[in-house]
Tab-separated table of C-alpha atoms in Angstrom:
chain	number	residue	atom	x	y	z
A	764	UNK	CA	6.806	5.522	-17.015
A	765	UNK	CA	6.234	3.924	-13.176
A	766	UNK	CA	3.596	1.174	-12.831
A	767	UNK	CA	2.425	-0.108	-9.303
A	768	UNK	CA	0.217	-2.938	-9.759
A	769	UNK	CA	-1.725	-3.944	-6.454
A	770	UNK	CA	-2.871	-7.602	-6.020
A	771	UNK	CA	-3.817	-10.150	-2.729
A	772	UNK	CA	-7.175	-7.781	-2.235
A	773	UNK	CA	-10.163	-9.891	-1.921
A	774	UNK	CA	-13.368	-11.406	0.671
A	775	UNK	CA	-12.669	-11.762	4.322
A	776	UNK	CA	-14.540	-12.728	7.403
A	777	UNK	CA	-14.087	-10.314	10.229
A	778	UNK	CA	-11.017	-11.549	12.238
A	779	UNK	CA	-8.955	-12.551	9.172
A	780	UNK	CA	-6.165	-11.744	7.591
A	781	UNK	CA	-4.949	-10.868	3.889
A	782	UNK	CA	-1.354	-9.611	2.660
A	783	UNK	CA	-1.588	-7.147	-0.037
A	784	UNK	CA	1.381	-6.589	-2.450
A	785	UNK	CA	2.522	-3.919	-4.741
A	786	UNK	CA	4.795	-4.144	-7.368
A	787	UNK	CA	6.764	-1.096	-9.315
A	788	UNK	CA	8.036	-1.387	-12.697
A	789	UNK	CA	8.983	0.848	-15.488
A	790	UNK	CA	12.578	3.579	-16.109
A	791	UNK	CA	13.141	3.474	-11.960
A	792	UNK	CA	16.233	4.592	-10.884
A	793	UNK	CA	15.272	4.684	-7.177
A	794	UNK	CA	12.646	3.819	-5.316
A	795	UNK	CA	12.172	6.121	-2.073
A	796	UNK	CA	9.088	6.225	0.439
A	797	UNK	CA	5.907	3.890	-0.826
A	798	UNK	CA	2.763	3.717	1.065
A	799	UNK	CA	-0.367	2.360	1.247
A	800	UNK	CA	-3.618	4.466	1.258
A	801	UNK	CA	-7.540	3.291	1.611
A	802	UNK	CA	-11.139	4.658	-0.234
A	803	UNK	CA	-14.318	3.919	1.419
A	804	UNK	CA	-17.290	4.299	-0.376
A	805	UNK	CA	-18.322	8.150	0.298
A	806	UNK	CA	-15.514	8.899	2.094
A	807	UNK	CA	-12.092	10.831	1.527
A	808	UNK	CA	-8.643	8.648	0.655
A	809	UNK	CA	-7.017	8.492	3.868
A	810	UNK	CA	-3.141	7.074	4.600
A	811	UNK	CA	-3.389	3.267	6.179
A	812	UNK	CA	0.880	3.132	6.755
A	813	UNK	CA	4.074	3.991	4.749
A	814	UNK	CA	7.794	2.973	4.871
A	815	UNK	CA	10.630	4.587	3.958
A	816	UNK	CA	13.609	3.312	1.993
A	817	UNK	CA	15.530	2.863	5.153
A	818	UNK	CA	12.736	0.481	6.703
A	819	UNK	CA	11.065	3.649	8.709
A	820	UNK	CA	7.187	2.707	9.128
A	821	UNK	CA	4.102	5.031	10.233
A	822	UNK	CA	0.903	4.130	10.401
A	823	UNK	CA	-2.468	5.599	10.835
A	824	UNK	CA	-3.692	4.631	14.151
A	825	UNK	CA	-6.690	2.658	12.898
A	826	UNK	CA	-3.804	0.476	11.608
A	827	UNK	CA	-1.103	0.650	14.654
A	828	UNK	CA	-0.894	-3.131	16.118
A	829	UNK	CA	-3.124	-5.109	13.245
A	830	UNK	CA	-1.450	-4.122	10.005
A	831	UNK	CA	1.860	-5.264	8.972
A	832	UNK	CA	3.903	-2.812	6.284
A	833	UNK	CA	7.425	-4.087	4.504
A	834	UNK	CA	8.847	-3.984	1.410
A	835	UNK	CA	11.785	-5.520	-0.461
A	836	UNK	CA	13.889	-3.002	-2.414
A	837	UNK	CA	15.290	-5.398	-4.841
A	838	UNK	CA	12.099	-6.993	-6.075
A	839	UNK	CA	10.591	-3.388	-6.057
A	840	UNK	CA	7.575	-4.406	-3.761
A	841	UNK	CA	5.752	-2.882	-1.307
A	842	UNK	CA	3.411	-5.076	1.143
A	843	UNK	CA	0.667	-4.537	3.895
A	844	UNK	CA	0.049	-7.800	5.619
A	845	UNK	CA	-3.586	-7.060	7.801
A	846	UNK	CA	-4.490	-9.328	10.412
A	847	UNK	CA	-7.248	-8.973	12.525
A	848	UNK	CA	-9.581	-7.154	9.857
A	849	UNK	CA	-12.809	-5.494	10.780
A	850	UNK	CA	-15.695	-4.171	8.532
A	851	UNK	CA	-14.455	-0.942	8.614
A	852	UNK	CA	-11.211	-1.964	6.845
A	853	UNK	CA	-14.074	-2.422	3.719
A	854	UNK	CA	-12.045	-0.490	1.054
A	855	UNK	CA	-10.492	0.254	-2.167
A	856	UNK	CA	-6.446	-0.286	-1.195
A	857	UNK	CA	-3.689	1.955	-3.365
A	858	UNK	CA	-0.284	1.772	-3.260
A	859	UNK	CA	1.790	4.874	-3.886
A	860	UNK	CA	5.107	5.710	-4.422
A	861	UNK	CA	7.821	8.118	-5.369
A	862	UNK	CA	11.424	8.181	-6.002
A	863	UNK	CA	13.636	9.091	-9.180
A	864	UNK	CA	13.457	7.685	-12.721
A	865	UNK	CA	16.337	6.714	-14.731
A	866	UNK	CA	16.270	9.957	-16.662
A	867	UNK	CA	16.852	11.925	-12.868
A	868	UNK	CA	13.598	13.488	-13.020
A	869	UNK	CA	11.268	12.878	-9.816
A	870	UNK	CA	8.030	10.677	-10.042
A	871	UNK	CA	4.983	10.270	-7.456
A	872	UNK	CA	2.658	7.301	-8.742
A	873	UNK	CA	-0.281	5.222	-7.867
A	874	UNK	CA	-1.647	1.592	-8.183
A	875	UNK	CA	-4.898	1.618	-9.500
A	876	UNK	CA	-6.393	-0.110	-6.236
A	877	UNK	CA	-7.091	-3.706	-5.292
A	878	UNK	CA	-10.932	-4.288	-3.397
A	879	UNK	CA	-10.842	-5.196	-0.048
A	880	UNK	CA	-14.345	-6.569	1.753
A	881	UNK	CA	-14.728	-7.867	5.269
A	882	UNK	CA	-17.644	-9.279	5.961
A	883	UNK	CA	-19.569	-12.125	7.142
């Protein structure tokens, strides 16, 4: 009933930037916090920064100071702009969220991940 479709993940040099965006669709009612999370090959998901509906950011501290997170309620859309990217940002990138469909039931979703490489 809630899609979040990912897109702007792609091949960077080390140093660079990409934005990522994610989109929600489907019987919302209201959108509340929506976050970004990151996969590395053999390693565990781990959260990269989320923002509330109010604006409120956190961010893991790998992220604090290079990574950008916003959203804009009306279009539904979450995004991460990430500037200064390093190897170790090599990852799948999923966007979560949760909030209340139109039938007042609660919903937690995911994005189904956009690939993100830095490398040289």
């Amino acid at each position: 009933q809630v899609q979040l479709v990912e897109s702007g993940g792609g091949l960077v040099q080390p140093g660079g930037s990409l934005r990522l965006s994610c989109a929600a669709s489907g019987s919302i009612f209201l959108l509340n916090g929506m976050g970004w999370y990151r996969q590395a090959p053999g390693r565990q998901r781990e959260l990269v920064a989320t923002i509330s509906r109010g604006s409120s950011t956190n961010y893991a501290s790998s992220a604090r100071g290079r990574f950008t997170i916003s959203r804009d309620n009306a279009k539904k859309t979450v995004y991460l702009e990430m500037n200064s990217l390093k190897p170790e940002d090599t990852a799948v990138y999923y966007c979560a969220s949760d909030g209340v469909l139109l039938t007042g039931r609660s919903f937690s979703s995911w994005g189904q991940g956009t690939q993100v490489t830095v490398s040289s």
